[in-house]
Amino acid sequence: MCPDDSFTDVDLDTSFCLSQEDYTTEDDTEMSPQNEIKYLVFHSHLLSLFTQCRSCHLSCIGRISDKQGTYIAVTQECSHCGYKWTWRSQPFIRDTPAGNLLLSASILFSGATPAKVLHLLDHLKMACIKDRTFFDHQKFYLLPSIKATWKESQTVLLQQCIARGSPLSIGGDGRCDSPGHSAKFGSYGIVDMDSKKIIHLELVQCNQVTSSNNMEKEGLLKALNFLASKSLESKQRHPHIDHRYDVWHVSEGIKKKLGKLSKQANCDLVREWTKSITNHLYWCAANGIDGDDILKRWKSLMDHICDEHDECYHTTLSPEDRRKKWFAPGSKAHEKLYDILCSKTLLPDIKKLSSQHQTSSLEAYHSVVNHFAPKLLSFSYHGLHSRLLLAVLHFNENFGRPQARTREGKERLAIAYTKAKAGECTPKPIPVPKTYNIVYVEKLMHKAVEYCTAGEKHEHSESPPPLASAYEHPDKDTIPSFSRYKR
Ligand SMILES: [Zn+2]
Ligand SMILES: [Zn+2]
């Protein structure tokens, strides 16, 4: 767009009423505000454009006549000829400066937090919206955009499931918004194991169930009811269903126990072996022919870690493996390790690890959720729900690709070495090559602009009553650090 086209002449006595017609030129309609490039312009450089009258060309000064968040207007009134006009830095979407809405949208849709971004812009001394404005945008235009975009996406996913004609094979995963028993929200995501996409998400607030421990179960039941209401039956009566059979969850459980053990006296060798042990678990699940075979492979570990390789599946040991310190058979560390790795509760789970249905994609989903809704922050019900849906949209587009398989049909795992973990390696599923572009953000932006243009302030569907509604309300002034806003 040519910069001159954004100049609008106004008559001397016209006050600056903000109607759409005033600010929309033909060029604006060609390029939607969300797709137009924006620039960082310095105050002095901007005002240097207003040193001369456009009519008589004598010297003249421009003054900032309006400011709304990221938007400004500069008005120039000539003292020589009386010519007056106003330049506006942004197009308007109805009565909202486009840049303000798009900044809010970009913050939320990227999974960033308004506090951090607005703080950053404050450091830059950038004219900016207040957090209050962000939350208004979020409430009226952004959350509805997310929900509508997800609904459309989910409809397509469910249609694809129905079109396949076979019963669903699903995996499920629960998440609490804070560790331990004090969780306020529990969410439950359902993965269609054939397409590796999240097809449904339930969010439960703890005051909707009798205790926060029941949130996960409630979420699962609601999800299954939802799928049944869409005439989608899952393969088994309880499909997922027990997380313990999922490799990632089993591995996390083992990791925790080994972490505790390694802190005991004479058991620090356990720490060195933890990664190898969980890698071995993935290897067993990926290579075992059936439950018994998986179990046999798993048990071979107990001798291997004592440098006994008769039952092992490997041929020779790498020089790196040879340098490892072995466990002394019968030592305290070895016995305690045996108690954990071959416990009566763990072995049946290991046997049920299924390489075909392992929900390793949930690990990727978890990291996406943690990006969009960090556990350390507290969110409102709708705030968290929307961020979880963003995570689902992001996941489905980026990670929900089926896992690559070997010629024998095994899912391929790569070993990733991460610097953050001091060179420890983690098995990572190799996805099939990416074949499409990221489109969900474009859809979200389009919807946000559309809703703002329509000027309807979309209200949310019912949310559970806030937790605080069950408590007495103290006088706010008596609370030392009363925080004003919910995210
Ligand atoms: Zn003039
Ligand atoms: Zn061995």
Short mmCIF file of C-alpha atoms and ligand atoms in Angstrom, two decimals:
data_model
loop_
_atom_site.label_atom_id
_atom_site.label_comp_id
_atom_site.label_asym_id
_atom_site.label_seq_id
_atom_site.Cartn_x
_atom_site.Cartn_y
_atom_site.Cartn_z
CA MET A 1 0.00 0.00 0.00
CA CYS A 2 1.30 3.45 -0.86
CA PRO A 3 1.70 5.50 2.33
CA ASP A 4 -0.11 8.47 0.82
CA ASP A 5 -3.30 6.48 0.60
CA SER A 6 -3.64 6.43 4.36
CA PHE A 7 -3.79 10.22 4.46
CA THR A 8 -7.28 11.50 4.97
CA ASP A 9 -8.16 15.14 4.65
CA VAL A 10 -10.66 16.44 7.17
CA ASP A 11 -12.47 19.72 7.27
CA LEU A 12 -11.38 22.34 9.76
CA ASP A 13 -14.19 21.93 12.23
CA THR A 14 -14.74 18.23 12.08
CA SER A 15 -14.00 16.43 15.31
CA PHE A 16 -12.35 13.08 14.81
CA CYS A 17 -15.18 10.64 15.05
CA LEU A 18 -14.04 7.11 14.54
CA SER A 19 -16.25 5.51 11.97
CA GLN A 20 -15.12 2.71 9.72
CA GLU A 21 -15.72 4.65 6.50
CA ASP A 22 -13.21 7.31 7.50
CA TYR A 23 -10.37 4.90 7.85
CA THR A 24 -10.98 2.32 5.22
CA THR A 25 -9.57 3.14 1.83
CA GLU A 26 -9.86 0.81 -1.13
CA ASP A 27 -6.36 -0.45 -0.55
CA ASP A 28 -7.19 -1.46 3.00
CA THR A 29 -9.75 -3.91 1.77
CA GLU A 30 -7.25 -5.53 -0.56
CA MET A 31 -4.78 -6.29 2.22
CA SER A 32 -6.34 -7.48 5.46
CA PRO A 33 -4.82 -5.77 8.53
CA GLN A 34 -3.52 -9.07 9.94
CA ASN A 35 -1.49 -9.73 6.80
CA GLU A 36 -0.09 -6.26 6.32
CA ILE A 37 3.51 -5.64 7.43
CA LYS A 38 4.03 -3.31 10.40
CA TYR A 39 7.10 -1.19 11.18
CA LEU A 40 8.73 0.08 14.31
CA VAL A 41 8.80 3.87 13.88
CA PHE A 42 10.57 6.32 16.19
CA HIS A 43 8.79 9.42 17.49
CA SER A 44 11.29 11.95 16.10
CA HIS A 45 11.39 10.25 12.73
CA LEU A 46 7.64 10.23 12.49
CA LEU A 47 7.21 13.90 13.38
CA SER A 48 9.92 14.86 10.88
CA LEU A 49 7.30 14.04 8.24
CA PHE A 50 5.09 16.86 9.48
CA THR A 51 7.37 19.92 9.19
CA GLN A 52 5.81 21.39 6.09
CA CYS A 53 2.24 22.34 5.18
CA ARG A 54 0.79 20.08 2.48
CA SER A 55 -1.13 23.00 1.00
CA CYS A 56 1.10 26.13 1.08
CA HIS A 57 4.40 24.30 1.73
CA LEU A 58 5.42 26.76 4.46
CA SER A 59 6.84 25.40 7.71
CA CYS A 60 4.34 23.90 10.07
CA ILE A 61 4.31 21.45 13.00
CA GLY A 62 2.34 18.29 13.58
CA ARG A 63 1.11 17.38 17.05
CA ILE A 64 -0.05 14.02 18.32
CA SER A 65 -3.80 14.48 18.56
CA ASP A 66 -4.89 11.00 19.59
CA LYS A 67 -3.34 7.99 21.28
CA GLN A 68 -4.94 4.60 21.86
CA GLY A 69 -2.50 1.90 22.81
CA THR A 70 -0.29 1.27 19.78
CA TYR A 71 -2.27 3.73 17.66
CA ILE A 72 -1.59 7.46 17.23
CA ALA A 73 -2.99 10.24 15.12
CA VAL A 74 -0.94 13.28 14.09
CA THR A 75 -2.78 16.47 13.27
CA GLN A 76 -1.20 19.29 11.33
CA GLU A 77 -2.84 22.70 11.32
CA CYS A 78 -1.18 25.40 9.26
CA SER A 79 -0.85 28.84 10.91
CA HIS A 80 -0.23 30.39 7.49
CA CYS A 81 -3.12 29.09 5.39
CA GLY A 82 -5.29 27.31 7.94
CA TYR A 83 -5.12 23.93 6.20
CA LYS A 84 -5.74 21.10 8.63
CA TRP A 85 -5.48 17.38 8.24
CA THR A 86 -4.91 14.26 10.31
CA TRP A 87 -2.74 11.26 9.71
CA ARG A 88 -3.54 7.95 11.37
CA SER A 89 -0.97 5.29 12.09
CA GLN A 90 -3.31 2.31 11.72
CA PRO A 91 -6.50 1.17 10.07
CA PHE A 92 -9.47 0.67 12.37
CA ILE A 93 -11.51 -2.45 12.77
CA ARG A 94 -14.83 -0.88 13.60
CA ASP A 95 -13.87 1.31 16.59
CA THR A 96 -10.73 -0.63 17.52
CA PRO A 97 -7.28 0.29 16.21
CA ALA A 98 -6.24 -2.81 14.25
CA GLY A 99 -2.77 -2.91 15.80
CA ASN A 100 -4.19 -3.18 19.30
CA LEU A 101 -6.43 -6.11 18.50
CA LEU A 102 -3.72 -7.83 16.47
CA LEU A 103 -1.18 -7.39 19.26
CA SER A 104 -3.57 -9.04 21.72
CA ALA A 105 -4.30 -11.78 19.21
CA SER A 106 -0.61 -12.41 18.54
CA ILE A 107 0.14 -12.64 22.25
CA LEU A 108 -2.57 -15.20 22.90
CA PHE A 109 -2.29 -17.23 19.70
CA SER A 110 1.47 -17.66 20.15
CA GLY A 111 0.95 -18.95 23.67
CA ALA A 112 2.79 -15.99 25.19
CA THR A 113 1.58 -14.25 28.32
CA PRO A 114 0.38 -10.64 28.23
CA ALA A 115 2.38 -9.79 31.37
CA LYS A 116 5.69 -10.74 29.73
CA VAL A 117 5.03 -9.22 26.34
CA LEU A 118 3.68 -5.94 27.69
CA HIS A 119 6.64 -5.77 30.04
CA LEU A 120 8.99 -6.28 27.11
CA LEU A 121 7.31 -3.52 25.10
CA ASP A 122 7.53 -1.27 28.14
CA HIS A 123 11.31 -1.75 28.15
CA LEU A 124 11.34 -0.77 24.52
CA LYS A 125 9.31 2.37 25.39
CA MET A 126 6.81 1.31 22.81
CA ALA A 127 3.41 2.97 22.99
CA CYS A 128 1.27 0.04 23.97
CA ILE A 129 -2.07 -1.29 25.15
CA LYS A 130 -2.78 -1.88 28.84
CA ASP A 131 -3.38 -5.36 30.16
CA ARG A 132 -7.02 -4.40 30.70
CA THR A 133 -7.37 -3.95 26.93
CA PHE A 134 -5.76 -7.31 26.27
CA PHE A 135 -8.25 -9.03 28.57
CA ASP A 136 -11.18 -7.27 26.89
CA HIS A 137 -9.96 -8.37 23.48
CA GLN A 138 -9.39 -11.86 24.80
CA LYS A 139 -12.87 -12.09 26.27
CA PHE A 140 -14.89 -10.59 23.42
CA TYR A 141 -13.06 -11.61 20.26
CA LEU A 142 -10.15 -13.98 20.82
CA LEU A 143 -11.61 -16.73 22.98
CA PRO A 144 -14.66 -17.01 20.71
CA SER A 145 -12.30 -17.24 17.69
CA ILE A 146 -10.39 -20.09 19.29
CA LYS A 147 -13.52 -21.99 20.19
CA ALA A 148 -15.06 -21.55 16.74
CA THR A 149 -11.83 -22.55 14.97
CA TRP A 150 -11.48 -25.65 17.13
CA LYS A 151 -15.12 -26.61 16.57
CA GLU A 152 -14.64 -26.48 12.80
CA SER A 153 -11.45 -28.46 13.03
CA GLN A 154 -13.00 -31.05 15.35
CA THR A 155 -16.00 -31.51 13.07
CA VAL A 156 -13.68 -32.45 10.21
CA LEU A 157 -11.65 -34.80 12.42
CA LEU A 158 -14.75 -36.60 13.68
CA GLN A 159 -16.13 -36.88 10.14
CA GLN A 160 -12.86 -38.53 9.11
CA CYS A 161 -13.16 -40.96 12.03
CA ILE A 162 -16.72 -41.83 11.06
CA ALA A 163 -15.75 -42.18 7.39
CA ARG A 164 -13.12 -44.78 8.30
CA GLY A 165 -16.00 -46.98 9.39
CA SER A 166 -14.00 -48.98 11.92
CA PRO A 167 -14.30 -48.63 15.69
CA LEU A 168 -12.08 -45.94 17.19
CA SER A 169 -8.80 -46.79 18.72
CA ILE A 170 -8.13 -44.02 21.17
CA GLY A 171 -5.57 -43.00 23.71
CA GLY A 172 -6.23 -40.62 26.51
CA ASP A 173 -4.25 -38.39 28.74
CA GLY A 174 -5.10 -36.40 31.79
CA ARG A 175 -3.33 -33.33 33.08
CA CYS A 176 -3.69 -31.29 36.23
CA ASP A 177 -2.99 -27.60 36.25
CA SER A 178 -0.79 -27.94 39.29
CA PRO A 179 1.02 -30.88 40.80
CA GLY A 180 -0.38 -32.68 43.82
CA HIS A 181 -3.86 -32.62 45.30
CA SER A 182 -4.50 -28.91 45.09
CA ALA A 183 -5.16 -28.87 41.36
CA LYS A 184 -7.88 -26.50 40.33
CA PHE A 185 -8.47 -27.84 36.82
CA GLY A 186 -8.07 -31.19 35.19
CA SER A 187 -8.06 -31.65 31.44
CA TYR A 188 -8.44 -34.78 29.42
CA GLY A 189 -7.28 -35.10 25.82
CA ILE A 190 -8.38 -37.92 23.53
CA VAL A 191 -6.04 -39.03 20.74
CA ASP A 192 -7.28 -40.96 17.76
CA MET A 193 -4.50 -43.53 17.54
CA ASP A 194 -4.91 -44.02 13.79
CA SER A 195 -4.50 -40.39 12.76
CA LYS A 196 -2.46 -39.44 15.87
CA LYS A 197 -4.59 -36.35 16.29
CA ILE A 198 -6.31 -35.02 19.37
CA ILE A 199 -10.00 -35.29 18.58
CA HIS A 200 -11.50 -34.09 21.83
CA LEU A 201 -10.64 -32.18 24.96
CA GLU A 202 -12.48 -31.92 28.25
CA LEU A 203 -11.74 -29.44 31.00
CA VAL A 204 -13.07 -30.06 34.50
CA GLN A 205 -12.92 -27.60 37.38
CA CYS A 206 -12.43 -29.19 40.79
CA ASN A 207 -15.69 -27.84 42.21
CA GLN A 208 -17.56 -29.82 39.54
CA VAL A 209 -16.47 -33.07 41.16
CA THR A 210 -16.23 -34.29 44.75
CA SER A 211 -12.44 -34.16 44.91
CA SER A 212 -9.67 -33.03 42.63
CA ASN A 213 -8.55 -36.64 42.33
CA ASN A 214 -11.77 -37.39 40.47
CA MET A 215 -11.21 -34.72 37.83
CA GLU A 216 -9.35 -37.00 35.48
CA LYS A 217 -11.99 -39.71 35.68
CA GLU A 218 -14.73 -37.14 35.19
CA GLY A 219 -12.89 -35.72 32.18
CA LEU A 220 -12.53 -39.16 30.63
CA LEU A 221 -16.18 -40.06 31.21
CA LYS A 222 -17.33 -36.77 29.71
CA ALA A 223 -15.07 -37.33 26.72
CA LEU A 224 -16.39 -40.85 26.14
CA ASN A 225 -19.97 -39.62 26.44
CA PHE A 226 -19.21 -36.92 23.92
CA LEU A 227 -17.76 -39.41 21.44
CA ALA A 228 -20.74 -41.72 21.95
CA SER A 229 -23.06 -38.78 21.26
CA LYS A 230 -21.31 -38.41 17.89
CA SER A 231 -21.96 -42.12 17.20
CA LEU A 232 -18.31 -42.95 17.63
CA GLU A 233 -17.75 -46.15 19.52
CA SER A 234 -14.32 -47.08 20.71
CA LYS A 235 -12.82 -50.51 20.26
CA GLN A 236 -12.83 -51.57 23.88
CA ARG A 237 -15.25 -50.85 26.63
CA HIS A 238 -12.53 -48.87 28.37
CA PRO A 239 -10.32 -47.88 25.55
CA HIS A 240 -7.37 -45.86 26.76
CA ILE A 241 -7.52 -46.61 29.09
CA ASP A 242 -5.21 -47.17 31.84
CA HIS A 243 -2.35 -44.73 31.53
CA ARG A 244 -0.05 -47.21 33.09
CA TYR A 245 0.11 -49.08 29.83
CA ASP A 246 1.39 -46.13 27.99
CA VAL A 247 5.17 -46.23 27.66
CA TRP A 248 5.67 -42.62 28.43
CA HIS A 249 3.70 -42.75 31.64
CA VAL A 250 5.35 -45.96 32.77
CA SER A 251 8.71 -44.42 32.01
CA GLU A 252 7.88 -41.27 33.99
CA GLY A 253 6.80 -43.40 36.95
CA ILE A 254 10.03 -45.38 36.88
CA LYS A 255 12.08 -42.20 36.55
CA LYS A 256 10.48 -40.76 39.68
CA LYS A 257 11.16 -43.88 41.71
CA LEU A 258 14.76 -44.09 40.52
CA GLY A 259 15.24 -40.43 41.35
CA LYS A 260 14.24 -41.11 44.92
CA LEU A 261 16.39 -44.23 45.15
CA SER A 262 19.47 -42.45 43.83
CA LYS A 263 19.34 -40.12 46.83
CA GLN A 264 19.78 -43.01 49.27
CA ALA A 265 23.21 -43.88 50.63
CA ASN A 266 25.35 -46.00 48.27
CA CYS A 267 22.79 -45.71 45.51
CA ASP A 268 24.13 -42.81 43.46
CA LEU A 269 25.05 -45.19 40.63
CA VAL A 270 21.30 -45.41 39.95
CA ARG A 271 21.35 -41.83 38.68
CA GLU A 272 23.91 -42.68 36.01
CA TRP A 273 21.77 -45.55 34.78
CA THR A 274 18.33 -43.92 34.87
CA LYS A 275 18.37 -42.73 31.27
CA SER A 276 19.58 -46.09 29.95
CA ILE A 277 16.86 -47.85 31.91
CA THR A 278 14.03 -45.73 30.53
CA ASN A 279 15.53 -46.00 27.03
CA HIS A 280 15.47 -49.74 27.49
CA LEU A 281 11.76 -49.51 28.28
CA TYR A 282 11.04 -47.73 24.98
CA TRP A 283 13.18 -50.26 23.19
CA CYS A 284 11.27 -53.18 24.77
CA ALA A 285 7.91 -51.67 23.86
CA ALA A 286 9.00 -50.90 20.31
CA ASN A 287 10.58 -54.30 19.63
CA GLY A 288 8.64 -56.80 21.71
CA ILE A 289 6.46 -59.15 19.67
CA ASP A 290 3.89 -59.59 22.43
CA GLY A 291 3.47 -59.05 26.16
CA ASP A 292 5.63 -62.02 27.17
CA ASP A 293 8.37 -61.00 24.79
CA ILE A 294 8.32 -57.42 26.07
CA LEU A 295 8.59 -58.74 29.62
CA LYS A 296 11.48 -61.06 28.75
CA ARG A 297 13.37 -58.19 27.13
CA TRP A 298 12.70 -55.96 30.12
CA LYS A 299 13.97 -58.51 32.64
CA SER A 300 17.22 -59.00 30.70
CA LEU A 301 18.14 -55.57 32.05
CA MET A 302 18.74 -56.82 35.58
CA ASP A 303 21.72 -58.97 34.51
CA HIS A 304 22.94 -56.50 31.93
CA ILE A 305 23.50 -53.79 34.54
CA CYS A 306 25.77 -56.24 36.42
CA ASP A 307 27.83 -56.82 33.24
CA GLU A 308 26.17 -60.21 32.63
CA HIS A 309 25.06 -60.39 29.01
CA ASP A 310 23.95 -63.99 28.46
CA GLU A 311 20.28 -63.00 28.18
CA CYS A 312 20.95 -59.74 26.34
CA TYR A 313 19.76 -58.86 22.85
CA HIS A 314 22.72 -56.69 21.88
CA THR A 315 25.79 -58.07 20.19
CA THR A 316 28.81 -56.13 21.35
CA LEU A 317 28.96 -53.24 23.75
CA SER A 318 29.96 -49.82 22.51
CA PRO A 319 33.12 -48.34 24.06
CA GLU A 320 30.87 -45.86 25.80
CA ASP A 321 28.82 -48.65 27.38
CA ARG A 322 32.00 -50.42 28.43
CA ARG A 323 33.16 -47.40 30.39
CA LYS A 324 29.94 -47.43 32.46
CA LYS A 325 30.17 -48.52 36.03
CA TRP A 326 28.34 -51.80 36.60
CA PHE A 327 26.26 -52.77 39.60
CA ALA A 328 27.65 -55.38 41.97
CA PRO A 329 25.15 -58.27 42.11
CA GLY A 330 23.53 -58.42 45.54
CA SER A 331 24.62 -54.90 46.47
CA LYS A 332 22.11 -52.66 48.21
CA ALA A 333 21.73 -50.52 45.08
CA HIS A 334 21.14 -53.54 42.85
CA GLU A 335 18.59 -55.09 45.20
CA LYS A 336 16.67 -51.89 45.64
CA LEU A 337 16.72 -51.39 41.89
CA TYR A 338 15.39 -54.91 41.40
CA ASP A 339 12.54 -54.15 43.84
CA ILE A 340 11.53 -51.20 41.67
CA LEU A 341 12.08 -52.58 38.17
CA CYS A 342 10.63 -56.03 38.82
CA SER A 343 7.93 -55.08 41.31
CA LYS A 344 4.64 -56.97 41.31
CA THR A 345 2.81 -53.80 40.28
CA LEU A 346 5.18 -52.78 37.50
CA LEU A 347 5.63 -56.10 35.66
CA PRO A 348 1.96 -56.53 34.64
CA ASP A 349 2.07 -52.97 33.24
CA ILE A 350 5.23 -53.70 31.29
CA LYS A 351 3.59 -56.79 29.84
CA LYS A 352 0.69 -54.68 28.62
CA LEU A 353 2.86 -52.06 26.97
CA SER A 354 1.77 -52.20 23.42
CA SER A 355 4.11 -51.07 20.69
CA GLN A 356 1.19 -50.69 18.32
CA HIS A 357 -0.86 -48.43 20.49
CA GLN A 358 1.74 -46.63 22.45
CA THR A 359 0.81 -43.02 22.92
CA SER A 360 4.28 -41.59 22.56
CA SER A 361 2.75 -38.70 20.65
CA LEU A 362 1.32 -37.61 23.98
CA GLU A 363 4.79 -36.61 25.08
CA ALA A 364 4.88 -34.06 22.29
CA TYR A 365 1.36 -32.98 23.19
CA HIS A 366 2.45 -32.43 26.79
CA SER A 367 5.25 -30.13 25.80
CA VAL A 368 2.90 -28.18 23.54
CA VAL A 369 0.39 -27.81 26.38
CA ASN A 370 3.14 -26.65 28.71
CA HIS A 371 4.08 -24.02 26.17
CA PHE A 372 0.57 -22.63 25.79
CA ALA A 373 -0.53 -23.01 29.40
CA PRO A 374 2.47 -23.05 31.74
CA LYS A 375 1.56 -24.71 35.03
CA LEU A 376 3.10 -21.94 37.10
CA LEU A 377 0.53 -19.43 35.89
CA SER A 378 -3.07 -19.40 36.96
CA PHE A 379 -5.78 -19.00 34.36
CA SER A 380 -9.50 -18.50 34.42
CA TYR A 381 -11.64 -21.43 33.25
CA HIS A 382 -12.15 -19.94 29.79
CA GLY A 383 -8.56 -18.71 29.63
CA LEU A 384 -7.18 -22.17 30.32
CA HIS A 385 -9.72 -23.88 28.09
CA SER A 386 -8.75 -21.67 25.16
CA ARG A 387 -5.06 -22.18 25.71
CA LEU A 388 -5.55 -25.94 25.82
CA LEU A 389 -7.49 -25.75 22.55
CA LEU A 390 -4.65 -23.69 21.05
CA ALA A 391 -2.28 -26.44 22.12
CA VAL A 392 -4.51 -29.02 20.43
CA LEU A 393 -4.68 -26.99 17.21
CA HIS A 394 -0.91 -26.53 17.25
CA PHE A 395 -0.29 -30.16 18.06
CA ASN A 396 -2.64 -31.49 15.39
CA GLU A 397 -0.99 -29.37 12.76
CA ASN A 398 2.61 -29.94 13.75
CA PHE A 399 2.94 -33.19 15.61
CA GLY A 400 -0.20 -35.10 14.85
CA ARG A 401 1.43 -36.72 11.86
CA PRO A 402 1.57 -40.50 11.95
CA GLN A 403 4.85 -41.86 13.19
CA ALA A 404 7.23 -43.16 10.55
CA ARG A 405 7.49 -46.93 10.41
CA THR A 406 10.27 -49.29 9.47
CA ARG A 407 9.80 -51.83 6.67
CA GLU A 408 8.70 -54.33 9.31
CA GLY A 409 6.00 -51.93 10.43
CA LYS A 410 7.63 -50.86 13.71
CA GLU A 411 7.30 -47.24 14.70
CA ARG A 412 10.59 -45.46 14.24
CA LEU A 413 12.27 -43.83 17.23
CA ALA A 414 15.22 -41.51 17.00
CA ILE A 415 17.58 -40.96 19.87
CA ALA A 416 17.81 -37.26 20.63
CA TYR A 417 20.75 -35.88 22.57
CA THR A 418 19.86 -32.71 24.41
CA LYS A 419 22.39 -30.22 25.64
CA ALA A 420 20.10 -29.14 28.46
CA LYS A 421 20.25 -32.63 29.89
CA ALA A 422 24.05 -32.77 29.69
CA GLY A 423 24.09 -35.02 26.66
CA GLU A 424 21.54 -37.47 27.98
CA CYS A 425 19.58 -39.09 25.22
CA THR A 426 15.85 -39.46 24.85
CA PRO A 427 14.02 -41.61 22.34
CA LYS A 428 11.89 -39.48 20.05
CA PRO A 429 9.31 -40.70 17.57
CA ILE A 430 10.24 -39.88 13.99
CA PRO A 431 7.23 -38.33 12.26
CA VAL A 432 6.52 -38.81 8.59
CA PRO A 433 7.66 -35.76 6.59
CA LYS A 434 5.62 -32.63 7.04
CA THR A 435 3.37 -32.00 4.08
CA TYR A 436 1.29 -28.97 4.89
CA ASN A 437 1.66 -25.39 6.07
CA ILE A 438 0.66 -23.91 9.39
CA VAL A 439 -2.84 -22.61 8.83
CA TYR A 440 -4.53 -22.53 12.21
CA VAL A 441 -3.05 -19.15 13.19
CA GLU A 442 -4.28 -17.63 9.94
CA LYS A 443 -7.76 -18.97 10.62
CA LEU A 444 -7.69 -17.63 14.19
CA MET A 445 -6.56 -14.17 13.08
CA HIS A 446 -9.18 -14.06 10.37
CA LYS A 447 -11.94 -14.96 12.85
CA ALA A 448 -10.75 -12.42 15.44
CA VAL A 449 -10.85 -9.63 12.84
CA GLU A 450 -14.21 -10.88 11.59
CA TYR A 451 -15.76 -10.82 15.08
CA CYS A 452 -14.33 -7.39 15.81
CA THR A 453 -15.62 -6.09 12.48
CA ALA A 454 -19.09 -7.40 13.23
CA GLY A 455 -18.86 -5.62 16.57
CA GLU A 456 -20.68 -8.38 18.40
CA LYS A 457 -19.18 -9.03 21.75
CA HIS A 458 -19.40 -12.78 21.94
CA GLU A 459 -20.21 -14.02 25.39
CA HIS A 460 -18.94 -17.35 26.61
CA SER A 461 -21.02 -20.35 27.17
CA GLU A 462 -21.54 -21.14 30.84
CA SER A 463 -18.50 -21.77 32.92
CA PRO A 464 -18.50 -23.41 36.34
CA PRO A 465 -18.84 -20.94 39.22
CA PRO A 466 -15.47 -19.59 40.33
CA LEU A 467 -13.94 -21.39 43.30
CA ALA A 468 -13.99 -18.18 45.30
CA SER A 469 -17.80 -18.12 45.10
CA ALA A 470 -17.85 -20.81 47.78
CA TYR A 471 -15.75 -18.74 50.17
CA GLU A 472 -16.36 -15.61 52.16
CA HIS A 473 -15.05 -12.48 50.49
CA PRO A 474 -12.67 -10.46 52.63
CA ASP A 475 -12.17 -6.74 52.06
CA LYS A 476 -9.62 -6.46 49.24
CA ASP A 477 -7.66 -3.78 51.09
CA THR A 478 -6.87 -6.23 53.86
CA ILE A 479 -5.03 -8.57 51.48
CA PRO A 480 -1.38 -7.51 51.13
CA SER A 481 -0.71 -8.46 47.52
CA PHE A 482 -4.05 -8.42 45.84
CA SER A 483 -3.59 -9.10 42.17
CA ARG A 484 -6.09 -7.39 39.99
CA TYR A 485 -6.35 -9.55 36.98
CA LYS A 486 -6.81 -13.11 36.07
CA ARG A 487 -5.00 -14.15 32.95
ZN ZN B 1 -0.36 26.12 4.86
ZN ZN B 2 23.93 -56.75 28.07
#
